Structures are given as structure tokens and as C-alpha cells.
Short mmCIF file of C-alpha atoms and ligand atoms in Angstrom, two decimals:
data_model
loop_
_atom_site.label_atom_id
_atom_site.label_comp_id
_atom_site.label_asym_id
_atom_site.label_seq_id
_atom_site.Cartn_x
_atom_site.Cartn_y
_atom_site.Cartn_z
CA UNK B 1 -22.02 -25.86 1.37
CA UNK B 2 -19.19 -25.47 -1.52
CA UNK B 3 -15.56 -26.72 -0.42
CA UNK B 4 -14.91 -23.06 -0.38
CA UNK B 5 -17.46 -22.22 1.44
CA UNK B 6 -16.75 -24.48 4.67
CA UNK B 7 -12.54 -23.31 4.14
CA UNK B 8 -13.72 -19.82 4.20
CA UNK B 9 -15.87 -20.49 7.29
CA UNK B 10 -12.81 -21.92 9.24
CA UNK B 11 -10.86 -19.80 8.22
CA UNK B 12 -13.16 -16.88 9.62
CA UNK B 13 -13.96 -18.92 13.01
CA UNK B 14 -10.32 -19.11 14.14
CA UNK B 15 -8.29 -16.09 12.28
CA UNK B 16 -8.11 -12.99 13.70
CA UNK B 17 -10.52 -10.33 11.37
CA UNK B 18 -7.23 -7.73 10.12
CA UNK B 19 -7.99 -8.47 6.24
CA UNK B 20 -11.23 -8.57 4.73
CA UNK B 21 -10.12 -10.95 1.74
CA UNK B 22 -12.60 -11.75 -1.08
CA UNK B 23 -14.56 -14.62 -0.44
CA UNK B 24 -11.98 -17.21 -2.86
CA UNK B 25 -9.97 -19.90 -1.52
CA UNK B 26 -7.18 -20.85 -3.61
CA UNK B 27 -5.66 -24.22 -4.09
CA UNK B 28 -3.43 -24.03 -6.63
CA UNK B 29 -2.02 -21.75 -8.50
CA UNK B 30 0.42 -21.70 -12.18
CA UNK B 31 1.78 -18.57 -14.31
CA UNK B 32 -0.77 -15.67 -14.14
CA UNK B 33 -3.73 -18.11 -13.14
CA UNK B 34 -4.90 -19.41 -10.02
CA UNK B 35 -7.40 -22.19 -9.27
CA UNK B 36 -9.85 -22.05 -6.30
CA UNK B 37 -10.63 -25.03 -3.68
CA UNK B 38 -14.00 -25.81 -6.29
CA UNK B 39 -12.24 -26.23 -9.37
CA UNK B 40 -13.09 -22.58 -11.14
CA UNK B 41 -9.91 -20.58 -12.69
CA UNK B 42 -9.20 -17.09 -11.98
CA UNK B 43 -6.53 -15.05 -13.74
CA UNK B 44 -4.48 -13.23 -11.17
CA UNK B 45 -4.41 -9.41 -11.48
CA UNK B 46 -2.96 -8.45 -8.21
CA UNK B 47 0.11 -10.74 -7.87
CA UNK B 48 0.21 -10.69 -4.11
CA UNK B 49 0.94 -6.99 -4.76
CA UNK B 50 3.73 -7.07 -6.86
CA UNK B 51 5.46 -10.43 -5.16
CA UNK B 52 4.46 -12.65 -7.53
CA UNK B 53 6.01 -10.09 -10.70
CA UNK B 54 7.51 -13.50 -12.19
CA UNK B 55 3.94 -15.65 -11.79
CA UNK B 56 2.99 -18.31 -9.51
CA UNK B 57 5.55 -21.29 -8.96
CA UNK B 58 7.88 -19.72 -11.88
CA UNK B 59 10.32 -22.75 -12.93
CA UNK B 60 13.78 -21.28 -12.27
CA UNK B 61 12.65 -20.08 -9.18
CA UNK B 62 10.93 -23.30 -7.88
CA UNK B 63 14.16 -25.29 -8.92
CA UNK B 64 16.18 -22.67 -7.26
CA UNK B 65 14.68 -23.25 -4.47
CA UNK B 66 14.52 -27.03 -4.47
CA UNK B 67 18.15 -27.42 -4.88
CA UNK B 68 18.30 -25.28 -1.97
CA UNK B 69 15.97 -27.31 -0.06
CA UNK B 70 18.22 -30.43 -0.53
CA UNK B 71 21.18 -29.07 0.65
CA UNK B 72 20.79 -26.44 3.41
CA UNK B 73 18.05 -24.16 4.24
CA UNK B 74 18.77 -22.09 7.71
CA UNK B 75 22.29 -21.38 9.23
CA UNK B 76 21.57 -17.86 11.46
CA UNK B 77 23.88 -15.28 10.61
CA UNK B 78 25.92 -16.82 13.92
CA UNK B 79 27.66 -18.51 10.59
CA UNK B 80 28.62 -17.93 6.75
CA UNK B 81 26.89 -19.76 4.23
CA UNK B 82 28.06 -20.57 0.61
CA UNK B 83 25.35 -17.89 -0.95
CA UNK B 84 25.31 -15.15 0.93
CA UNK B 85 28.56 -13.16 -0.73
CA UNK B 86 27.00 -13.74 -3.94
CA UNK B 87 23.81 -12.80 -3.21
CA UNK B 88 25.16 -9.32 -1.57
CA UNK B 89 27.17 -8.68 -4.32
CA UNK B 90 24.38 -9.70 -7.46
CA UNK B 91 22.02 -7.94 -5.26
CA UNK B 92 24.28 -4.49 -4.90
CA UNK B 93 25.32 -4.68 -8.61
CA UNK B 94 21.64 -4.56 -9.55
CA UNK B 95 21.34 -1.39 -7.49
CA UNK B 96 24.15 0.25 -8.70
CA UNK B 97 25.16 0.15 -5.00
CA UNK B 98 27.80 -1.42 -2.84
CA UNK B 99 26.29 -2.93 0.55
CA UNK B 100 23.09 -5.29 1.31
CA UNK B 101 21.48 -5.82 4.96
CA UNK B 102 19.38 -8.22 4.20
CA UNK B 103 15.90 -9.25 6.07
CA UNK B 104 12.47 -10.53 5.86
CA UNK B 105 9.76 -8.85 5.48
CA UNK B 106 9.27 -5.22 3.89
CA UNK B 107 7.93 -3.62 6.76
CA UNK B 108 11.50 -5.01 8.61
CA UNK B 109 13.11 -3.40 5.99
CA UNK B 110 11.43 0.03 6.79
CA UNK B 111 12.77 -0.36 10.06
CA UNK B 112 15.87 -1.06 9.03
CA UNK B 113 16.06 2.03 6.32
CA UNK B 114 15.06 4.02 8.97
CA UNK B 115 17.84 2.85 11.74
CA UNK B 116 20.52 2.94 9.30
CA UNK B 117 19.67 6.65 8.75
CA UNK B 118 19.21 7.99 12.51
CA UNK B 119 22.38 5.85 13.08
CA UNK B 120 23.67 7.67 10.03
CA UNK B 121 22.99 10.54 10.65
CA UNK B 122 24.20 10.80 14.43
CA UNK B 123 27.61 9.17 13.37
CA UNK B 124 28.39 10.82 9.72
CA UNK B 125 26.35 13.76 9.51
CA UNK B 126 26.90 15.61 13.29
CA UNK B 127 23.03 15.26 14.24
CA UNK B 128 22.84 15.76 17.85
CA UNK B 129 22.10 12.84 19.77
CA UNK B 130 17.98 12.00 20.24
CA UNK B 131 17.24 14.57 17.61
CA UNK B 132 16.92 12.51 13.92
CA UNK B 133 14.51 13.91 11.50
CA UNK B 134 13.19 11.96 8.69
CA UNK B 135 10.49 13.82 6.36
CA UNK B 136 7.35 11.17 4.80
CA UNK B 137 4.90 11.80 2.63
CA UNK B 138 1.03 11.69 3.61
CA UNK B 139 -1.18 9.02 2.37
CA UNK B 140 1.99 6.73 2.54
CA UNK B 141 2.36 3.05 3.04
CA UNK B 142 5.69 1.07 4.12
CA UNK B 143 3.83 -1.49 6.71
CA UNK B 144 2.70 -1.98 9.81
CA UNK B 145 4.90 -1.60 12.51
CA UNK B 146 4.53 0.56 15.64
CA UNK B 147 7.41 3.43 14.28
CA UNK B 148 5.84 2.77 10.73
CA UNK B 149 2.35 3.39 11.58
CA UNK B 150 3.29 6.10 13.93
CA UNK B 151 3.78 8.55 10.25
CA UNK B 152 1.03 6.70 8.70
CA UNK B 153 -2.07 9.32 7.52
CA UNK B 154 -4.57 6.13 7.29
CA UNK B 155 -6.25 6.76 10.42
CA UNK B 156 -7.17 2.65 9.92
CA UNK B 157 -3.82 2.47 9.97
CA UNK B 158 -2.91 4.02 12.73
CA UNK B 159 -5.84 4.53 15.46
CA UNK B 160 -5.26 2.61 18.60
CA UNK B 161 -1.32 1.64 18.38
CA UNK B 162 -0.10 5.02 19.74
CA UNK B 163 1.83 5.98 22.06
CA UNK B 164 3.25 6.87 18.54
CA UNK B 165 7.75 6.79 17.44
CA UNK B 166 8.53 10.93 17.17
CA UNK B 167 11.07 11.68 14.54
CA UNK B 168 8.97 12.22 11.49
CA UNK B 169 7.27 14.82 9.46
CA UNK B 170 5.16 14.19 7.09
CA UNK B 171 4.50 16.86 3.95
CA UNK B 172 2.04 16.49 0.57
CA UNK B 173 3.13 13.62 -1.66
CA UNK B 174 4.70 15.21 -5.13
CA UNK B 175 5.06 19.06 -3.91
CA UNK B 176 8.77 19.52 -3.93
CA UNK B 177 8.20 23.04 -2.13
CA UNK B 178 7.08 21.71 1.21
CA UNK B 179 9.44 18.93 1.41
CA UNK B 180 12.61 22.08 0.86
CA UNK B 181 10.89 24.11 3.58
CA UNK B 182 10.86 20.95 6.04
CA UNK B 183 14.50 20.51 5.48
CA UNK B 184 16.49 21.22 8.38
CA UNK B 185 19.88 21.12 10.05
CA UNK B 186 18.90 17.66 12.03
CA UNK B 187 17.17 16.18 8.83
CA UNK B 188 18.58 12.55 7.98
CA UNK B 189 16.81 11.06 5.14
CA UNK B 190 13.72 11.76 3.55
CA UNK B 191 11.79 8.30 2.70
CA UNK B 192 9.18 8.02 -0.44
CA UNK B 193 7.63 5.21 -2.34
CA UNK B 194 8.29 6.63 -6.07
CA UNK B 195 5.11 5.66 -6.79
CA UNK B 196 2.58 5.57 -3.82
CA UNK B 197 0.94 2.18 -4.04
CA UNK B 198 -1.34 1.25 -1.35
CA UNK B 199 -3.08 5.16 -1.35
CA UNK B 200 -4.54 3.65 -5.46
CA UNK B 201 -0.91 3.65 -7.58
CA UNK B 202 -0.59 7.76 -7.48
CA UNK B 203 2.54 8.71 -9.84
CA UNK B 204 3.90 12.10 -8.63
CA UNK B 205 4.07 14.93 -10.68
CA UNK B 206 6.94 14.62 -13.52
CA UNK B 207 10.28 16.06 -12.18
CA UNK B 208 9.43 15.40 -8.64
CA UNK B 209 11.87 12.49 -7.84
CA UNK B 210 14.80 14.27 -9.63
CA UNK B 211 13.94 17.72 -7.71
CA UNK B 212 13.89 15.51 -4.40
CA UNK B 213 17.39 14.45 -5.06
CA UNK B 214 18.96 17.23 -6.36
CA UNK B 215 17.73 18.62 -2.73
CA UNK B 216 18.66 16.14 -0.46
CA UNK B 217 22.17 15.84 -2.79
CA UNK B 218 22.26 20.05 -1.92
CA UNK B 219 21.49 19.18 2.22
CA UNK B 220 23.28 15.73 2.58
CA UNK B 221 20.22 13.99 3.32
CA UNK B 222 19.96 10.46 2.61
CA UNK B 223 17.02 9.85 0.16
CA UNK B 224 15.51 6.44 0.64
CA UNK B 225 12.80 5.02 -2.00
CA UNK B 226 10.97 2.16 -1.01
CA UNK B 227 10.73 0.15 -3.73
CA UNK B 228 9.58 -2.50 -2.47
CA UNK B 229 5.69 -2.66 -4.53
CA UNK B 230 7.13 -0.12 -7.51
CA UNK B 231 10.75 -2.14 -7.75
CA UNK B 232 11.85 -5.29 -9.26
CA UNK B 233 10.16 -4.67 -13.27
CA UNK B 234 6.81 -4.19 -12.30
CA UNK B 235 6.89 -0.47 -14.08
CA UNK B 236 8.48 -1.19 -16.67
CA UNK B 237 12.05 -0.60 -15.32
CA UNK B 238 14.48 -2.31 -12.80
CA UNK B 239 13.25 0.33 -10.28
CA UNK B 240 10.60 3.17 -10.88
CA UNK B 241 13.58 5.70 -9.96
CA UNK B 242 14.89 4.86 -13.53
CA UNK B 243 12.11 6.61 -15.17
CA UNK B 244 13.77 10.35 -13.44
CA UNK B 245 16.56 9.17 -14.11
CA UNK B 246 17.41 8.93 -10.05
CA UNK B 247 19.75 6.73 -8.69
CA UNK B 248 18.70 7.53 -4.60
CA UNK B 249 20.82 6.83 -1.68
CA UNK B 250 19.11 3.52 -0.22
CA UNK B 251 16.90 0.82 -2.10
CA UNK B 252 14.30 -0.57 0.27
CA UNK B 253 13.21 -4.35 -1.39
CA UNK B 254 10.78 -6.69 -0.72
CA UNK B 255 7.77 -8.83 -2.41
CA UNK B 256 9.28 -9.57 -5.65
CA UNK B 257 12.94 -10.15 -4.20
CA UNK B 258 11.24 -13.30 -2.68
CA UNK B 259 9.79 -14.68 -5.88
CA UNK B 260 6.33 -15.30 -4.79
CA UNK B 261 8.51 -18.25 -2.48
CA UNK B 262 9.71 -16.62 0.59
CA UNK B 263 10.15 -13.66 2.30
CA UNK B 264 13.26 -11.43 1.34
CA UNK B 265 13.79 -8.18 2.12
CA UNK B 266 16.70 -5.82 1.66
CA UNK B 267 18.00 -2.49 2.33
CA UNK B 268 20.85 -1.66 -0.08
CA UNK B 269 23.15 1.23 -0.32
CA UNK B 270 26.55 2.74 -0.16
CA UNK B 271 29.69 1.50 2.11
CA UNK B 272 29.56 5.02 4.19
CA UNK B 273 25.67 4.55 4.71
CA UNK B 274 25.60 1.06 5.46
CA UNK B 275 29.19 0.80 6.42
CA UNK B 276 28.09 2.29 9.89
CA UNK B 277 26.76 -1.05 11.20
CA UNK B 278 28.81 -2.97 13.98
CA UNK B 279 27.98 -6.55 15.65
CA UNK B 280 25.25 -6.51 17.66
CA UNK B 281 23.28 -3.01 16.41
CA UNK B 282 20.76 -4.81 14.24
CA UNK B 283 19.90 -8.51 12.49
CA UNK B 284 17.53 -10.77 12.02
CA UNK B 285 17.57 -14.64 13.10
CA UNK B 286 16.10 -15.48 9.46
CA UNK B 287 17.59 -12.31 7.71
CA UNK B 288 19.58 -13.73 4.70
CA UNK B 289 19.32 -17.28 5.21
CA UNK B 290 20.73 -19.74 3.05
CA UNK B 291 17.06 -20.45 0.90
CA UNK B 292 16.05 -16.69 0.69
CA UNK B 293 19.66 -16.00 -1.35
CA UNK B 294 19.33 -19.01 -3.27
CA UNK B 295 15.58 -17.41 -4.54
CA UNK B 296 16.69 -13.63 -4.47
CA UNK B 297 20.01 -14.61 -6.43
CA UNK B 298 17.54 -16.33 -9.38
CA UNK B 299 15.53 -13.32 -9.25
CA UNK B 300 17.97 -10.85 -9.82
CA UNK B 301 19.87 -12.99 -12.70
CA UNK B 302 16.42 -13.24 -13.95
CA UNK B 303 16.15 -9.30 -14.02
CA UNK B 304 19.24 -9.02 -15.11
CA UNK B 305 18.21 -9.81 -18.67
CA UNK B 306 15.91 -6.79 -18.38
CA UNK B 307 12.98 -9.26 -20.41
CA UNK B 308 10.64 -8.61 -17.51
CA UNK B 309 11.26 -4.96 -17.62
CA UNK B 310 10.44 -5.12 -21.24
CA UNK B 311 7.44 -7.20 -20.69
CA UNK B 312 6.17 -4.78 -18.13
CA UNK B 313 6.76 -1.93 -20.42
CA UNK B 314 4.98 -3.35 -23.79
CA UNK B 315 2.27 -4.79 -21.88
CA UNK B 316 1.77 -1.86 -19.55
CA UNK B 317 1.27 0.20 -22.74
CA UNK B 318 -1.03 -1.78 -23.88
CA UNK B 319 -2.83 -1.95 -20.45
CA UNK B 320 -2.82 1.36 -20.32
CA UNK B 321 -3.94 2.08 -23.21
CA UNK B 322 -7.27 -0.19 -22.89
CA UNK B 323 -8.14 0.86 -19.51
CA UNK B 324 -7.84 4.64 -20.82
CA UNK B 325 -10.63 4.13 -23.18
CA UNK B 326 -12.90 3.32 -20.25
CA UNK B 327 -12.45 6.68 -18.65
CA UNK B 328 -15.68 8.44 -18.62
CA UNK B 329 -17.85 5.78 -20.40
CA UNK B 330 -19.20 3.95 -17.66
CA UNK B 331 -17.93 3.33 -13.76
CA UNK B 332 -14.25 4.45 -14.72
CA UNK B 333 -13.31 7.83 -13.62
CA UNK B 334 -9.12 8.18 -13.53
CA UNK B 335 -6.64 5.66 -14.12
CA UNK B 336 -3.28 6.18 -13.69
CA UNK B 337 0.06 4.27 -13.19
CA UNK B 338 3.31 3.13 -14.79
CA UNK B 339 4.17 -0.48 -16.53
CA UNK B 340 1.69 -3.12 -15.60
CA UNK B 341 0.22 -1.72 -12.42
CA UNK B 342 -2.64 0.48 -12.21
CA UNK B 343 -5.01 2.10 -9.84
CA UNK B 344 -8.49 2.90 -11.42
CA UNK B 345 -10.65 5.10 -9.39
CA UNK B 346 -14.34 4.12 -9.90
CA UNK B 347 -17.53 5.56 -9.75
CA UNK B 348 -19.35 4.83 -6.24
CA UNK B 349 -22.78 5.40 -7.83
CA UNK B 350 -21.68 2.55 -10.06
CA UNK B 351 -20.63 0.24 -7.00
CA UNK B 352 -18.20 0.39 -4.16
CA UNK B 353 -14.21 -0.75 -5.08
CA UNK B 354 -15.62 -4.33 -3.40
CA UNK B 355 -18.20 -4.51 -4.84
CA UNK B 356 -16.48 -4.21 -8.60
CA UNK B 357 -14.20 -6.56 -7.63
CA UNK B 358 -16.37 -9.04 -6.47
CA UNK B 359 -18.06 -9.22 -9.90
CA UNK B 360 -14.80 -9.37 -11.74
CA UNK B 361 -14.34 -12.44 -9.57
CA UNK B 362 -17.52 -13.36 -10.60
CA UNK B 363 -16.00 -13.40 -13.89
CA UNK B 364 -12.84 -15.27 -13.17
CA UNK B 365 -10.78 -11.90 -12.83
CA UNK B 366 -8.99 -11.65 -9.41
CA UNK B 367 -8.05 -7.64 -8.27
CA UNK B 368 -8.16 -5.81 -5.01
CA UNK B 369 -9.92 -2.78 -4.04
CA UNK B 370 -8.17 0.12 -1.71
CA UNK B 371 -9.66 3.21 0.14
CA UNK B 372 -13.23 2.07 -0.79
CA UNK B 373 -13.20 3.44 -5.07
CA UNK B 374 -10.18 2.15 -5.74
CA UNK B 375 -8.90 -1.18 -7.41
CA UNK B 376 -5.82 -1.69 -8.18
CA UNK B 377 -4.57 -3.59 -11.41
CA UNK B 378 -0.85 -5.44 -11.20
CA UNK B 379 -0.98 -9.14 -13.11
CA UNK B 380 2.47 -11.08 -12.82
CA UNK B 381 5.08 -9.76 -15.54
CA UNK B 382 4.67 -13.05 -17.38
CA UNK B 383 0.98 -12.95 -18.16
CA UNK B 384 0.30 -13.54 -21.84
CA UNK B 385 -1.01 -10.52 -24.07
CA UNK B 386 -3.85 -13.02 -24.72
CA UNK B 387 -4.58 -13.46 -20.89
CA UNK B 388 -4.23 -9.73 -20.37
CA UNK B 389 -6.80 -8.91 -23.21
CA UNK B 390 -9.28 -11.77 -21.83
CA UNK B 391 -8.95 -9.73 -18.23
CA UNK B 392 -9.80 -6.50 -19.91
CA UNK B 393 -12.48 -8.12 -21.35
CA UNK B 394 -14.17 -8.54 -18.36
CA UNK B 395 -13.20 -5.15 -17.00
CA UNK B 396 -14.79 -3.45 -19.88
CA UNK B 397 -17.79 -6.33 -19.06
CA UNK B 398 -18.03 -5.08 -15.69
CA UNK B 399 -16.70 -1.00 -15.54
CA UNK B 400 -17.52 -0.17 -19.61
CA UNK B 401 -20.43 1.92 -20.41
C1 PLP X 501 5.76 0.41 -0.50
C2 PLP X 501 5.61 -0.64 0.56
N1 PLP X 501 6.44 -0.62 1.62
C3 PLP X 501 6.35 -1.55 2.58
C4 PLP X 501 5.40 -2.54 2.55
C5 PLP X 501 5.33 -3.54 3.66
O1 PLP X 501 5.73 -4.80 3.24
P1 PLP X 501 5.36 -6.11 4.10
O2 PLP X 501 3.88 -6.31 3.98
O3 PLP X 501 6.16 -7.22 3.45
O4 PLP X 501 5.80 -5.84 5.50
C6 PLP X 501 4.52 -2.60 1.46
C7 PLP X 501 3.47 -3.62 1.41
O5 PLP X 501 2.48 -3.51 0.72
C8 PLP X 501 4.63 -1.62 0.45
O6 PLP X 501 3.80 -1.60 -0.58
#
């Protein structure tokens, strides 16, 4: 038995079976390459789905968080500490916004998106009490959560946890019509990933983002992107709002915000939106702690530059560009995507999404399938053009014609 083989076996024994991870242990890992518990090299083209956009153990983000280490790492919010005002502040500049709530993970960010709304809403906008409406999109994915699973259309997802959280509608992903007819007097915020991630990367139909803000602008409905796989360069832009030209109402962060080195989530918005918090309504014991600001502050002076949005663009063109060649040649049906993250939809008579992936692991080429003819493409922004080409390489090796 391989190293790997007996890690992967105790890891099986004594975890509890919710993932169904390729069979790969990793041991170390540097840039856009990871190395397994045996030695072999992989290059990473998933990036812990967009939270590693700056590459494993990234130098001004492993010294950020060092320093950090050395002074002080945990304080509760029962106290101030020396980086939170900046981090608010850096963090709300980036956005274009005024106000942070910071937490942990992105799926505690949901939640807190979608309090800050029904609270919102009940407070600013007149809704009557008990009666919130927030409008989804089907085939969405913002975590795991009781409420959050509760307007999940993944019946994986969702079978089993009910009694399910009322208070949401769900209408078609990218059709601007049904969301205007779901509208209604008691309608709060409508909440959309601008590009839907987990259901294979699907970009919405040109004009869509910009049509759902000039209606909820029209019906004084908060809209709410969750950016929290699409945001933070990995299209190509700050946020994947940019591209329509959409500033919404509320950022939801995550992943990337963290570095790859903890867990940081965020909602930000606007002093009325977030300004209706008092003491006591909502928080987090780890929420904005003194080592997650010391990270998220490096990231954000890091995208500040816009170099990783740049990178992300040129190479994402490039990516693009490559994988589009492979369309109808071989196991390749439809690619699609924005930046350096794709979702290529393959041909099951060719192999299952698993399958494909397991023999681009095979070929030292680490990617994730989703919804069974799916896999999904996002390498760390600071993969070289030369590491990128060697992946497609093996893409072409394994999906070509
Ligand atoms: C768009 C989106 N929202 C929310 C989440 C949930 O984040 P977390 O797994 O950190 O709870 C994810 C995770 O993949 C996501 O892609």
C-alpha cells in the first residue's frame, strides 16, 4: 500500500462520507502546484474553488499572516482590535460601498445577506412583519445551511433537511421576465450569483445583471450578488458585476477574501442597509478576528493593483480560447465562462465528469467534476502561461479528438 493509499483509507474509516474527493492526498502545496503524500506533482486547476485565486502559501499573504501570528490572533468582537477599522474601511472602498459585517464562512455570509435584508426590509421598506420575500434563482448554490438549502433546486442538496425556511421564490436563472412578474409589494432583495458556479460556471444571458438592477432600483429591492466563487479577480475583474457595468446593493465575499489561509467572509453594503444592525441582532465569536483582517487587508491591497484582474483576463483569453478549439472534436461539447474559470460540459459516451478527471489526475492535472458531465476549470490567478499551456496539454491529451 502507497502512503496515499493508507491516508486515504483513514481518512475514509473515520470521516463522515459528504464529499466524494478524488483519490489524492496532498502534502504540500506552492504557487499553482501541489505535491501529493508519494512525491508526484499536480498542477492545481480548481484552487479550492476560487480560494486559492492568489496560489498556494502566496508570500505576502503567508508573512501577513505570520506577523499576525506573533502578535495577536483572537480578541471576540467583546473588544476592538488594531485591524479591524482598516480592514472595514479597505474592504468597503474596494466595493465601492460604505459598511462591512464581517464573518467566516460563505455560507454564514448567506445567512447574514439574507437577515440584513428581512431586517431591512421590515424596518426601511414597510414590509409587514413575518412576511419577507426574497426571489433566487434555480440551480443555485450559496451553501449548506438549513434556510440555504431550503431554496436550493439540487434535490442532493436538499432531500432530508426539511422542515424547509419559507420566504423564498425561486424563478429561471438569466430570464429577466419572470424575476419582474415575481416582484411584489413584500419583496426585499433578490439574491444571484452573477455567474452560477457550482450548477458548471453558467454566464447569464448578456444584459441580464443590468436589467435585474434597473428593476430592483425601479421596486426598492435590495439586489444582493454573491460573489463569493465569481468575486475577488477570478473573471477577470474585481467582481463579475463589473463586466454589466452593475454596482448591486450588497457584496456577499468569501474563499478568496481568506487567501487560501483562513476563513473570511463578508457582507458589504451601504450605511442604510447595513446601518440597521444593533448589539445583540447578529455576530460571530470568530467573525473579524484579529488574523482574518490581517489576511483579508493583504488581499485587498493586493487587488488593489488590479494585476490579478489583468492576469485573469489575459490568461482567461487565452484559456478560453484553447478549450474552444476542443468543442466538438472529441469529449468536449460546450464550454463557457468568464476570466480563468470555466465549466466544460463533456460527452458521457466519452466518460462520466469523474471519470475525466480522474485521468487528468492521472496526468498530473488536478480539476473537479459537478452534476455528473461537468468539470470545472479555475487554476490560481498566478499560474504561469507556461503551466497553463502544459494543463491544456493534457486536457486536449485526455478530452481532444
Ligand atoms: C456562490 C457561492 N456561495 C456560497 C458558497 C458557500 O461557501 P462556503 O462553502 O464557504 O460556506 C459557495 C461555495 O462554493 C459559493 O460558490
Amino acid at each position: 500500500m502507497s502512503t496515499s493509499e493508507g491516508l486515504i483509507a483513514a481518512a475514509e474509516a473515520r470521516s463522515a462520507h459528504n464529499y466524494h474527493p478524488l483519490p489524492v492526498v496532498i502534502a504540500s502545496a506552492e504557487g499553482a502546484w501541489m505535491t501529493d503524500a508519494d512525491g508526484r506533482r499536480y498542477l492545481d486547476m480548481l484552487a479550492g474553488y476560487s480560494a486559492l485565486n492568489f496560489g498556494h502559501g502566496n508570500e505576502r499573504l503567508i508573512n501577513a499572516a505570520k506577523a499576525q501570528l506573533d502578535r495577536v490572533t483572537l480578541t471576540s468582537r467583546a473588544f476592538y482590535h488594531d485591524r479591524f477599522g482598516d480592514f472595514c474601511e479597505q474592504l468597503a472602498e474596494l466595493c465601492g460601498m460604505e459598511m462591512v459585517l464581517p464573518m467566516n464562512t460563505g455560507a454564514e455570509a448567506v445567512e447574514t445577506a439574507v437577515k440584513t435584508a428581512r431586517k431591512w426590509g421590515y424596518r426601511s421598506k414597510g414590509v409587514p412583519d413575518g412576511q419577507a420575500k426574497i426571489i433566487v434563482a434555480d440551480n443555485n448554490f450559496h451553501g449548506r445551511t438549513t434556510t440555504i438549502v431550503s431554496f436550493s433546486t439540487d434535490a442532493e442538496a436538499r432531500a432530508d433537511f426539511g422542515p424547509y425556511t419559507p420566504g423564498f421564490e425561486i424563478v429561471p436563472y438569466g430570464d429577466l421576465g419572470a424575476l419582474e412578474a415575481a416582484l411584489d409589494d413584500n419583496t426585499v432583495a433578490v439574491l444571484l450569483e452573477p455567474i452560477q458556479g457550482e450548477a458548471g460556471v453558467l454566464v447569464p444571458p448578456s444584459g441580464y445583471l443590468a436589467g435585474v438592477r434597473e428593476l430592483t432600483r425601479q421596486r426598492n429591492v435590495l439586489f444582493i450578488a454573491d460573489e463569493i466563487q465569481s468575486g475577488l479577480g477570478r473573471t477577470g475583474a474585481t467582481f463579475a458585476c463589473e463586466h454589466e457595468g452593475v454596482l448591486p446593493d450588497m457584496y456577499v465575499l468569501g474563499k478568496a477574501l481568506g487567501g487560501g489561509v483562513v476563513p473570511v467572509s463578508a457582507v458589504v453594503s451601504s450605511r442604510d442597509v447595513l446601518g440597521v444592525y444593533k448589539p445583540g441582532e447578529h455576530g460571530s465569536t470568530f467573525g473579524g478576528n484579529p488574523l482574518a483582517c490581517a489576511v483579508a487587508l493583504e488581499v485587498v491591497a493586493m487587488l488593489r493593483t488590479g494585476e490579478y484582474q489583468q492576469r485573469a483576463k489575459e490568461l482567461g483569453e487565452h484559456l478560453h480560447r484553447e478549450l474552444g478549439a476542443l468543442v466538438g472534436g472529441g469529449a468536449v461539447r460546450e464550454v463557457r465562462g468568464r476570466g480563468l474559470w470555466a465549466g466544460v460540459d463533456v460527452d458521457p459516451a466519452h466518460g462520466t465528469g469523474r471519470e475525466l478527471s480522474e485521468k487528468l489526475m492521472a496526468r498530473g492535472v488536478l480539476v473537479k467534476d459537478t452534476h455528473g458531465s461537468t468539470i470545472r476549470i479555475a487554476p490560481p490567478l498566478v499560474v504561469s502561461e507556461q503551466d497553463l499551456d502544459w494543463g491544456l496539454e493534457q486536457f486536449r491529451a485526455v478530452l481532444g479528438g
